Amino acid sequence: DSSFLHFHELDCDIGGASSCESVLSLNTEKILNQAKLIAEQKRFPFATDNDNTNEDLAIAYVLIGNGLYDEAIRHFSTMLQEEPELVSAIYGRGIAYGKKGLHDMKNAELALFELSRVISLEPDHPEVFEQRAEILSPLGRISEALSDLTRAIQLQPSARLYRHRGTLYFISEDYVTAHEDFQRSLELNKNQPIAMLYKGLTFFHRGLLKEAIESFKEALKQKADFIDAYKSLGQAYRELGNFDAATESFQKALLLNQNHVQTLQLKGMMLYHHGSLDEALKNFKRCLQLEPYNEVCQYMKGLSHVAMGQFYEGIKAQTKVMLNDPLPGQKASPEYLKVKYLREYSRYLHAHLDTPLTEYNIDTDLPGNFKDHWAKNLPFLIENYEEQPGLQPHIKDVLFQNFESYKPDVQELICVADHLGSMMQYETPGFLPNKRIHRAMGLASLEVMQAVQRTWANSKVRMNGKTRLMQWRDMFDIAVKWRRIADPDQPVLWLDQMPARSLSRGFNNHINLIRGQVINMRYLEYFEKILHFIKDRILVYHGANNPKGLLEVREALEKVHKVEDLLPIMKFNSKTRDGFTVNTKVPSLKDQGKEYDGFTITITGDKVGNILFSVETQTTEERTQLYHAEIDALYKDLTAKGKILILSAELGEVDAICNLILSLVYYFYNLMPLSRGSSVIAYSVIMGALMASGKEVSGKIPKGKASLVDFEAMTAPGSEAFSKIARDWMNLKSISPSYKTLPSVSETFPTLRTMIEVLNTDSSHCLKKTIVVV
């Protein structure tokens, strides 16, 4: 690469092995010999026609090459006193200041001053512009560095210059332009594993995972021991949801360097989100042995311990993260922002480990402001906050339970739960299977089934310290309880239980589909559907507000095939010049002809073509009440029909019940009443309530189109349309008779301790046993 950067390498090449010795052992004779060789071959920048001057300059360059920067600066300065415009000496002195260290601003300023003088004297040398960019970029002056590199490329394009400029565009998050530069660099020199890796990363950051994987593989063909390429390949597979391929790539990186901290961290996080907490912990512990102050590994270690019920170790690790206060003016890490919430929540969970789950309620126990700040991911600045009491020594940590230690009927229950949970897995890129969530939500659906059956047989349930007939929220609360404990990192909270002030402002559930150049892979299949919807709404809007321009708008819309194609259409109307929002409507079943607000689609764009394409649901008090009334009416109908079914077992009732369940959940999805986890919670309620009616979901959620149940509900024109789509893939069949004899989930796991125990237990035996699912 550029001569100044690796001058000492050239030096070693010329002088043989001896010149690579420490400079302190170099005697004057050796320095002069090296300088003579370099001077004769003019192997330094801006050599002159004078042999003596060249030899003098070469001495200073040898000093730079051997790390004696102050001596080199003095040598160049002496020469410049005699000849003030000796370009090579000005350039060399600039290099030496830069090499001395940019942490001292004085060195940086002097280096820039010298290089700018060289440019004014010799404006056509690309290496000087590149050199100045090398100093500008670490100072954060990226746009100046970019214009220097552009000038260097105009003077003499090279693979290195394109790669260098691509890296700066990459740092600036302009992945499209960065990609173009890496591509040009590779066209000039195809054997560049680093440029190939970065090309892959420009795909990765735009959500183009399959293209990223191809580039990472190409980089590995060029350099078989390229750890960063294996690490990035693992990360791309993880984002795709391909656990086995990701594991293999991370393993290969660790075989090359078992102490590669980034890989240990990424592999640990993947294992956590796969539900393999024990394995994840090993990676976080190893990471912390190598890097004791690694905040991500420390936070994840604390989280893994708490999720497994090891509260003492968990809170110890969390406290270490809390001690890492950011310096003044420094941005706090996401882990630092989250850790106080996790510690408070962990203390609460620990205090309630052995309290019957029916006797308390997290939503009413946790302080309102705490929940509000936690769900919104705000810094922990809560006025008059009273901390949760510390750990009480008489409450012991959760101990590991062997699968064999459970009675055979409970083993059967666990295996059936694992099977049911796997039916809820999205087969879409971006969703990593999580066996812990599968188990939790499988148990949730069985508990919903049992609770609904009891309700239809007129039995009461005990919830939140009261015995009463089950309401629809109680049914969802069963699933909420299991989802919460499966991953305590995520605040799964009812939004209508937030403080009144927070609700009056509206609580947003926000999903970015495209932000800048970053595409959210998970929702790619829905872009077209949402685009059609937006085009229809634009026509309606212009029909009402701009009838004269309607034809022009219609013609323009015919050319719209991608979201970004909408940006020029915004300009047709002064109100939408900077962007527009479109609301979906949800028709009421209770009051025919009435519509509720669904979700809001927002599109904005800037001059460069970066866009924000997002959807959000705004949970205000008024909107919540409208949806609640709808769900209340459907639940009342469902309970009445369920009671008839229990008595008569008429087939017609089963069909009507199925539609009522799907309609009820259709409104739940559109309301999005939880801060996290609404999707899997609702699906486990669908499965559980259907099983209560004697029907079981035997079909998996399909790949590709119609692959995300929540988005299907949110983009369906009404509840009937959603029911039809869902029934198409659910492939309902009669429930296995063995389900009726399974033990009661709520009685088998009556406390947090028993819930955590069952989520921790290894069930690889289930694969050996044949699950009775007829």
PDB file of N, CA, C and O in Angstrom, residues 26-90:
ATOM      1  N   LEU A  26      20.912   0.258  15.533  1.00  0.00           N
ATOM      2  CA  LEU A  26      21.474   0.658  14.235  1.00  0.00           C
ATOM      3  C   LEU A  26      22.580   1.683  14.487  1.00  0.00           C
ATOM      4  O   LEU A  26      22.332   2.696  15.133  1.00  0.00           O
ATOM      5  N   ASN A  27      23.733   1.461  13.963  1.00  0.00           N
ATOM      6  CA  ASN A  27      24.750   2.512  14.109  1.00  0.00           C
ATOM      7  C   ASN A  27      24.692   3.437  12.899  1.00  0.00           C
ATOM      8  O   ASN A  27      23.990   3.175  11.919  1.00  0.00           O
ATOM      9  N   THR A  28      25.369   4.512  13.005  1.00  0.00           N
ATOM     10  CA  THR A  28      25.325   5.552  11.966  1.00  0.00           C
ATOM     11  C   THR A  28      25.701   4.975  10.609  1.00  0.00           C
ATOM     12  O   THR A  28      25.084   5.298   9.594  1.00  0.00           O
ATOM     13  N   GLU A  29      26.668   4.074  10.628  1.00  0.00           N
ATOM     14  CA  GLU A  29      27.135   3.503   9.357  1.00  0.00           C
ATOM     15  C   GLU A  29      26.009   2.764   8.642  1.00  0.00           C
ATOM     16  O   GLU A  29      25.808   2.897   7.439  1.00  0.00           O
ATOM     17  N   LYS A  30      25.250   1.979   9.447  1.00  0.00           N
ATOM     18  CA  LYS A  30      24.140   1.219   8.854  1.00  0.00           C
ATOM     19  C   LYS A  30      23.098   2.161   8.264  1.00  0.00           C
ATOM     20  O   LYS A  30      22.565   1.925   7.187  1.00  0.00           O
ATOM     21  N   ILE A  31      22.780   3.217   9.026  1.00  0.00           N
ATOM     22  CA  ILE A  31      21.779   4.184   8.534  1.00  0.00           C
ATOM     23  C   ILE A  31      22.254   4.780   7.211  1.00  0.00           C
ATOM     24  O   ILE A  31      21.502   4.867   6.247  1.00  0.00           O
ATOM     25  N   LEU A  32      23.534   5.151   7.164  1.00  0.00           N
ATOM     26  CA  LEU A  32      24.071   5.771   5.936  1.00  0.00           C
ATOM     27  C   LEU A  32      24.052   4.787   4.777  1.00  0.00           C
ATOM     28  O   LEU A  32      23.737   5.150   3.649  1.00  0.00           O
ATOM     29  N   ASN A  33      24.352   3.501   5.072  1.00  0.00           N
ATOM     30  CA  ASN A  33      24.342   2.496   4.006  1.00  0.00           C
ATOM     31  C   ASN A  33      22.940   2.315   3.428  1.00  0.00           C
ATOM     32  O   ASN A  33      22.746   2.232   2.211  1.00  0.00           O
ATOM     33  N   GLN A  34      21.968   2.239   4.360  1.00  0.00           N
ATOM     34  CA  GLN A  34      20.573   2.102   3.901  1.00  0.00           C
ATOM     35  C   GLN A  34      20.171   3.305   3.067  1.00  0.00           C
ATOM     36  O   GLN A  34      19.571   3.178   2.004  1.00  0.00           O
ATOM     37  N   ALA A  35      20.516   4.480   3.577  1.00  0.00           N
ATOM     38  CA  ALA A  35      20.122   5.729   2.907  1.00  0.00           C
ATOM     39  C   ALA A  35      20.747   5.783   1.510  1.00  0.00           C
ATOM     40  O   ALA A  35      20.097   6.200   0.542  1.00  0.00           O
ATOM     41  N   LYS A  36      21.989   5.313   1.408  1.00  0.00           N
ATOM     42  CA  LYS A  36      22.686   5.351   0.118  1.00  0.00           C
ATOM     43  C   LYS A  36      21.953   4.499  -0.913  1.00  0.00           C
ATOM     44  O   LYS A  36      21.704   4.924  -2.047  1.00  0.00           O
ATOM     45  N   LEU A  37      21.555   3.269  -0.465  1.00  0.00           N
ATOM     46  CA  LEU A  37      20.816   2.368  -1.363  1.00  0.00           C
ATOM     47  C   LEU A  37      19.511   3.009  -1.840  1.00  0.00           C
ATOM     48  O   LEU A  37      19.165   2.981  -3.020  1.00  0.00           O
ATOM     49  N   ILE A  38      18.764   3.574  -0.884  1.00  0.00           N
ATOM     50  CA  ILE A  38      17.466   4.181  -1.215  1.00  0.00           C
ATOM     51  C   ILE A  38      17.671   5.377  -2.133  1.00  0.00           C
ATOM     52  O   ILE A  38      16.914   5.580  -3.091  1.00  0.00           O
ATOM     53  N   ALA A  39      18.699   6.172  -1.850  1.00  0.00           N
ATOM     54  CA  ALA A  39      18.951   7.377  -2.653  1.00  0.00           C
ATOM     55  C   ALA A  39      19.301   6.998  -4.090  1.00  0.00           C
ATOM     56  O   ALA A  39      18.802   7.604  -5.045  1.00  0.00           O
ATOM     57  N   GLU A  40      20.155   5.969  -4.226  1.00  0.00           N
ATOM     58  CA  GLU A  40      20.555   5.543  -5.586  1.00  0.00           C
ATOM     59  C   GLU A  40      19.347   5.106  -6.398  1.00  0.00           C
ATOM     60  O   GLU A  40      19.245   5.381  -7.587  1.00  0.00           O
ATOM     61  N   GLN A  41      18.422   4.397  -5.731  1.00  0.00           N
ATOM     62  CA  GLN A  41      17.244   3.882  -6.462  1.00  0.00           C
ATOM     63  C   GLN A  41      16.080   4.876  -6.460  1.00  0.00           C
ATOM     64  O   GLN A  41      15.017   4.585  -7.009  1.00  0.00           O
ATOM     65  N   LYS A  42      16.317   6.031  -5.823  1.00  0.00           N
ATOM     66  CA  LYS A  42      15.265   7.065  -5.683  1.00  0.00           C
ATOM     67  C   LYS A  42      13.966   6.455  -5.147  1.00  0.00           C
ATOM     68  O   LYS A  42      12.884   6.717  -5.661  1.00  0.00           O
ATOM     69  N   ARG A  43      14.128   5.622  -4.103  1.00  0.00           N
ATOM     70  CA  ARG A  43      12.979   4.913  -3.540  1.00  0.00           C
ATOM     71  C   ARG A  43      12.319   5.731  -2.432  1.00  0.00           C
ATOM     72  O   ARG A  43      12.085   5.251  -1.339  1.00  0.00           O
ATOM     73  N   PHE A  44      12.076   7.008  -2.669  1.00  0.00           N
ATOM     74  CA  PHE A  44      11.347   7.829  -1.699  1.00  0.00           C
ATOM     75  C   PHE A  44      10.641   8.940  -2.495  1.00  0.00           C
ATOM     76  O   PHE A  44      11.006   9.230  -3.631  1.00  0.00           O
ATOM     77  N   PRO A  45       9.633   9.564  -1.930  1.00  0.00           N
ATOM     78  CA  PRO A  45       8.828  10.525  -2.689  1.00  0.00           C
ATOM     79  C   PRO A  45       9.584  11.822  -3.002  1.00  0.00           C
ATOM     80  O   PRO A  45      10.397  12.286  -2.198  1.00  0.00           O
ATOM     81  N   PHE A  46       9.285  12.369  -4.171  1.00  0.00           N
ATOM     82  CA  PHE A  46       9.790  13.683  -4.616  1.00  0.00           C
ATOM     83  C   PHE A  46      11.321  13.757  -4.584  1.00  0.00           C
ATOM     84  O   PHE A  46      11.912  14.709  -4.062  1.00  0.00           O
ATOM     85  N   ALA A  47      11.973  12.697  -5.122  1.00  0.00           N
ATOM     86  CA  ALA A  47      13.447  12.714  -5.206  1.00  0.00           C
ATOM     87  C   ALA A  47      13.872  13.848  -6.146  1.00  0.00           C
ATOM     88  O   ALA A  47      13.145  14.219  -7.069  1.00  0.00           O
ATOM     89  N   THR A  48      15.081  14.398  -5.915  1.00  0.00           N
ATOM     90  CA  THR A  48      15.559  15.535  -6.731  1.00  0.00           C
ATOM     91  C   THR A  48      16.586  15.033  -7.744  1.00  0.00           C
ATOM     92  O   THR A  48      16.884  13.835  -7.802  1.00  0.00           O
ATOM     93  N   ASP A  49      17.168  15.971  -8.490  1.00  0.00           N
ATOM     94  CA  ASP A  49      18.215  15.592  -9.450  1.00  0.00           C
ATOM     95  C   ASP A  49      19.597  15.651  -8.810  1.00  0.00           C
ATOM     96  O   ASP A  49      20.600  15.346  -9.444  1.00  0.00           O
ATOM     97  N   ASN A  50      19.656  16.089  -7.563  1.00  0.00           N
ATOM     98  CA  ASN A  50      20.940  16.258  -6.896  1.00  0.00           C
ATOM     99  C   ASN A  50      21.221  15.056  -5.990  1.00  0.00           C
ATOM    100  O   ASN A  50      20.487  14.798  -5.046  1.00  0.00           O
ATOM    101  N   ASP A  51      22.307  14.323  -6.274  1.00  0.00           N
ATOM    102  CA  ASP A  51      22.596  13.090  -5.535  1.00  0.00           C
ATOM    103  C   ASP A  51      22.820  13.345  -4.048  1.00  0.00           C
ATOM    104  O   ASP A  51      22.379  12.576  -3.192  1.00  0.00           O
ATOM    105  N   ASN A  52      23.543  14.443  -3.727  1.00  0.00           N
ATOM    106  CA  ASN A  52      23.824  14.730  -2.309  1.00  0.00           C
ATOM    107  C   ASN A  52      22.536  15.030  -1.549  1.00  0.00           C
ATOM    108  O   ASN A  52      22.331  14.557  -0.429  1.00  0.00           O
ATOM    109  N   THR A  53      21.663  15.849  -2.189  1.00  0.00           N
ATOM    110  CA  THR A  53      20.376  16.180  -1.539  1.00  0.00           C
ATOM    111  C   THR A  53      19.571  14.907  -1.331  1.00  0.00           C
ATOM    112  O   THR A  53      18.992  14.696  -0.264  1.00  0.00           O
ATOM    113  N   ASN A  54      19.576  14.050  -2.357  1.00  0.00           N
ATOM    114  CA  ASN A  54      18.810  12.791  -2.253  1.00  0.00           C
ATOM    115  C   ASN A  54      19.313  11.932  -1.096  1.00  0.00           C
ATOM    116  O   ASN A  54      18.530  11.339  -0.360  1.00  0.00           O
ATOM    117  N   GLU A  55      20.649  11.886  -0.940  1.00  0.00           N
ATOM    118  CA  GLU A  55      21.199  11.059   0.138  1.00  0.00           C
ATOM    119  C   GLU A  55      20.802  11.621   1.505  1.00  0.00           C
ATOM    120  O   GLU A  55      20.465  10.884   2.434  1.00  0.00           O
ATOM    121  N   ASP A  56      20.813  12.948   1.592  1.00  0.00           N
ATOM    122  CA  ASP A  56      20.416  13.630   2.822  1.00  0.00           C
ATOM    123  C   ASP A  56      18.947  13.351   3.157  1.00  0.00           C
ATOM    124  O   ASP A  56      18.589  13.056   4.289  1.00  0.00           O
ATOM    125  N   LEU A  57      18.090  13.456   2.120  1.00  0.00           N
ATOM    126  CA  LEU A  57      16.648  13.173   2.304  1.00  0.00           C
ATOM    127  C   LEU A  57      16.442  11.715   2.712  1.00  0.00           C
ATOM    128  O   LEU A  57      15.648  11.409   3.612  1.00  0.00           O
ATOM    129  N   ALA A  58      17.171  10.810   2.049  1.00  0.00           N
ATOM    130  CA  ALA A  58      17.004   9.373   2.310  1.00  0.00           C
ATOM    131  C   ALA A  58      17.319   9.041   3.767  1.00  0.00           C
ATOM    132  O   ALA A  58      16.665   8.188   4.375  1.00  0.00           O
ATOM    133  N   ILE A  59      18.320   9.743   4.354  1.00  0.00           N
ATOM    134  CA  ILE A  59      18.655   9.495   5.774  1.00  0.00           C
ATOM    135  C   ILE A  59      17.412   9.742   6.640  1.00  0.00           C
ATOM    136  O   ILE A  59      17.049   8.938   7.499  1.00  0.00           O
ATOM    137  N   ALA A  60      16.726  10.865   6.383  1.00  0.00           N
ATOM    138  CA  ALA A  60      15.540  11.205   7.189  1.00  0.00           C
ATOM    139  C   ALA A  60      14.425  10.174   6.967  1.00  0.00           C
ATOM    140  O   ALA A  60      13.721   9.802   7.909  1.00  0.00           O
ATOM    141  N   TYR A  61      14.266   9.706   5.733  1.00  0.00           N
ATOM    142  CA  TYR A  61      13.214   8.703   5.462  1.00  0.00           C
ATOM    143  C   TYR A  61      13.532   7.371   6.146  1.00  0.00           C
ATOM    144  O   TYR A  61      12.636   6.669   6.612  1.00  0.00           O
ATOM    145  N   VAL A  62      14.858   7.014   6.206  1.00  0.00           N
ATOM    146  CA  VAL A  62      15.239   5.798   6.932  1.00  0.00           C
ATOM    147  C   VAL A  62      14.895   5.960   8.414  1.00  0.00           C
ATOM    148  O   VAL A  62      14.415   5.032   9.066  1.00  0.00           O
ATOM    149  N   LEU A  63      15.117   7.166   8.955  1.00  0.00           N
ATOM    150  CA  LEU A  63      14.774   7.420  10.365  1.00  0.00           C
ATOM    151  C   LEU A  63      13.271   7.230  10.594  1.00  0.00           C
ATOM    152  O   LEU A  63      12.855   6.634  11.579  1.00  0.00           O
ATOM    153  N   ILE A  64      12.452   7.741   9.661  1.00  0.00           N
ATOM    154  CA  ILE A  64      10.986   7.541   9.771  1.00  0.00           C
ATOM    155  C   ILE A  64      10.680   6.049   9.760  1.00  0.00           C
ATOM    156  O   ILE A  64       9.923   5.542  10.597  1.00  0.00           O
ATOM    157  N   GLY A  65      11.293   5.357   8.781  1.00  0.00           N
ATOM    158  CA  GLY A  65      11.020   3.928   8.629  1.00  0.00           C
ATOM    159  C   GLY A  65      11.358   3.136   9.872  1.00  0.00           C
ATOM    160  O   GLY A  65      10.812   2.067  10.104  1.00  0.00           O
ATOM    161  N   ASN A  66      12.249   3.664  10.697  1.00  0.00           N
ATOM    162  CA  ASN A  66      12.649   2.944  11.899  1.00  0.00           C
ATOM    163  C   ASN A  66      12.102   3.574  13.180  1.00  0.00           C
ATOM    164  O   ASN A  66      12.592   3.290  14.269  1.00  0.00           O
ATOM    165  N   GLY A  67      11.106   4.432  13.004  1.00  0.00           N
ATOM    166  CA  GLY A  67      10.366   4.929  14.176  1.00  0.00           C
ATOM    167  C   GLY A  67      11.011   6.090  14.905  1.00  0.00           C
ATOM    168  O   GLY A  67      10.548   6.466  15.980  1.00  0.00           O
ATOM    169  N   LEU A  68      12.073   6.661  14.342  1.00  0.00           N
ATOM    170  CA  LEU A  68      12.727   7.808  15.012  1.00  0.00           C
ATOM    171  C   LEU A  68      12.181   9.108  14.405  1.00  0.00           C
ATOM    172  O   LEU A  68      12.857   9.788  13.634  1.00  0.00           O
ATOM    173  N   TYR A  69      10.935   9.434  14.790  1.00  0.00           N
ATOM    174  CA  TYR A  69      10.220  10.535  14.121  1.00  0.00           C
ATOM    175  C   TYR A  69      10.797  11.907  14.490  1.00  0.00           C
ATOM    176  O   TYR A  69      10.945  12.767  13.631  1.00  0.00           O
ATOM    177  N   ASP A  70      11.140  12.101  15.757  1.00  0.00           N
ATOM    178  CA  ASP A  70      11.665  13.418  16.164  1.00  0.00           C
ATOM    179  C   ASP A  70      12.995  13.699  15.471  1.00  0.00           C
ATOM    180  O   ASP A  70      13.250  14.816  15.014  1.00  0.00           O
ATOM    181  N   GLU A  71      13.853  12.645  15.383  1.00  0.00           N
ATOM    182  CA  GLU A  71      15.149  12.815  14.681  1.00  0.00           C
ATOM    183  C   GLU A  71      14.914  13.149  13.212  1.00  0.00           C
ATOM    184  O   GLU A  71      15.584  14.011  12.635  1.00  0.00           O
ATOM    185  N   ALA A  72      13.921  12.457  12.592  1.00  0.00           N
ATOM    186  CA  ALA A  72      13.608  12.710  11.178  1.00  0.00           C
ATOM    187  C   ALA A  72      13.140  14.150  11.001  1.00  0.00           C
ATOM    188  O   ALA A  72      13.568  14.855  10.059  1.00  0.00           O
ATOM    189  N   ILE A  73      12.250  14.622  11.908  1.00  0.00           N
ATOM    190  CA  ILE A  73      11.723  15.999  11.804  1.00  0.00           C
ATOM    191  C   ILE A  73      12.876  17.000  11.896  1.00  0.00           C
ATOM    192  O   ILE A  73      12.958  17.963  11.115  1.00  0.00           O
ATOM    193  N   ARG A  74      13.810  16.772  12.857  1.00  0.00           N
ATOM    194  CA  ARG A  74      14.953  17.695  12.996  1.00  0.00           C
ATOM    195  C   ARG A  74      15.787  17.714  11.724  1.00  0.00           C
ATOM    196  O   ARG A  74      16.214  18.758  11.233  1.00  0.00           O
ATOM    197  N   HIS A  75      16.002  16.507  11.156  1.00  0.00           N
ATOM    198  CA  HIS A  75      16.817  16.384   9.943  1.00  0.00           C
ATOM    199  C   HIS A  75      16.174  17.147   8.779  1.00  0.00           C
ATOM    200  O   HIS A  75      16.836  17.917   8.084  1.00  0.00           O
ATOM    201  N   PHE A  76      14.829  16.908   8.583  1.00  0.00           N
ATOM    202  CA  PHE A  76      14.115  17.620   7.506  1.00  0.00           C
ATOM    203  C   PHE A  76      14.142  19.132   7.750  1.00  0.00           C
ATOM    204  O   PHE A  76      14.305  19.926   6.817  1.00  0.00           O
ATOM    205  N   SER A  77      13.979  19.549   9.008  1.00  0.00           N
ATOM    206  CA  SER A  77      13.926  20.989   9.330  1.00  0.00           C
ATOM    207  C   SER A  77      15.248  21.673   8.983  1.00  0.00           C
ATOM    208  O   SER A  77      15.263  22.791   8.455  1.00  0.00           O
ATOM    209  N   THR A  78      16.352  20.979   9.284  1.00  0.00           N
ATOM    210  CA  THR A  78      17.682  21.537   8.954  1.00  0.00           C
ATOM    211  C   THR A  78      17.772  21.759   7.438  1.00  0.00           C
ATOM    212  O   THR A  78      18.243  22.804   6.974  1.00  0.00           O
ATOM    213  N   MET A  79      17.332  20.779   6.660  1.00  0.00           N
ATOM    214  CA  MET A  79      17.382  20.890   5.199  1.00  0.00           C
ATOM    215  C   MET A  79      16.501  22.043   4.711  1.00  0.00           C
ATOM    216  O   MET A  79      16.863  22.775   3.786  1.00  0.00           O
ATOM    217  N   LEU A  80      15.325  22.207   5.360  1.00  0.00           N
ATOM    218  CA  LEU A  80      14.373  23.237   4.911  1.00  0.00           C
ATOM    219  C   LEU A  80      14.838  24.645   5.261  1.00  0.00           C
ATOM    220  O   LEU A  80      14.427  25.619   4.621  1.00  0.00           O
ATOM    221  N   GLN A  81      15.718  24.739   6.258  1.00  0.00           N
ATOM    222  CA  GLN A  81      16.270  26.076   6.553  1.00  0.00           C
ATOM    223  C   GLN A  81      17.109  26.562   5.380  1.00  0.00           C
ATOM    224  O   GLN A  81      17.122  27.736   5.041  1.00  0.00           O
ATOM    225  N   GLU A  82      17.813  25.593   4.760  1.00  0.00           N
ATOM    226  CA  GLU A  82      18.652  25.954   3.604  1.00  0.00           C
ATOM    227  C   GLU A  82      17.831  26.091   2.327  1.00  0.00           C
ATOM    228  O   GLU A  82      18.095  26.916   1.477  1.00  0.00           O
ATOM    229  N   GLU A  83      16.813  25.208   2.208  1.00  0.00           N
ATOM    230  CA  GLU A  83      16.015  25.184   0.964  1.00  0.00           C
ATOM    231  C   GLU A  83      14.523  25.093   1.340  1.00  0.00           C
ATOM    232  O   GLU A  83      13.950  23.994   1.398  1.00  0.00           O
ATOM    233  N   PRO A  84      13.867  26.246   1.615  1.00  0.00           N
ATOM    234  CA  PRO A  84      12.515  26.247   2.195  1.00  0.00           C
ATOM    235  C   PRO A  84      11.454  25.548   1.349  1.00  0.00           C
ATOM    236  O   PRO A  84      10.441  25.126   1.880  1.00  0.00           O
ATOM    237  N   GLU A  85      11.662  25.414   0.052  1.00  0.00           N
ATOM    238  CA  GLU A  85      10.611  24.800  -0.771  1.00  0.00           C
ATOM    239  C   GLU A  85      11.027  23.414  -1.285  1.00  0.00           C
ATOM    240  O   GLU A  85      10.574  22.970  -2.347  1.00  0.00           O
ATOM    241  N   LEU A  86      11.857  22.724  -0.513  1.00  0.00           N
ATOM    242  CA  LEU A  86      12.275  21.375  -0.890  1.00  0.00           C
ATOM    243  C   LEU A  86      11.092  20.419  -0.607  1.00  0.00           C
ATOM    244  O   LEU A  86      10.823  20.051   0.529  1.00  0.00           O
ATOM    245  N   VAL A  87      10.370  20.073  -1.683  1.00  0.00           N
ATOM    246  CA  VAL A  87       9.081  19.385  -1.543  1.00  0.00           C
ATOM    247  C   VAL A  87       9.230  18.067  -0.775  1.00  0.00           C
ATOM    248  O   VAL A  87       8.427  17.753   0.114  1.00  0.00           O
ATOM    249  N   SER A  88      10.242  17.289  -1.063  1.00  0.00           N
ATOM    250  CA  SER A  88      10.392  15.985  -0.419  1.00  0.00           C
ATOM    251  C   SER A  88      10.561  16.141   1.097  1.00  0.00           C
ATOM    252  O   SER A  88      10.057  15.337   1.875  1.00  0.00           O
ATOM    253  N   ALA A  89      11.266  17.208   1.511  1.00  0.00           N
ATOM    254  CA  ALA A  89      11.482  17.427   2.951  1.00  0.00           C
ATOM    255  C   ALA A  89      10.174  17.881   3.624  1.00  0.00           C
ATOM    256  O   ALA A  89       9.873  17.468   4.749  1.00  0.00           O
ATOM    257  N   ILE A  90       9.414  18.743   2.926  1.00  0.00           N
ATOM    258  CA  ILE A  90       8.118  19.184   3.494  1.00  0.00           C
ATOM    259  C   ILE A  90       7.216  17.956   3.651  1.00  0.00           C
ATOM    260  O   ILE A  90       6.592  17.747   4.689  1.00  0.00           O
TER     261      ILE A  90
END
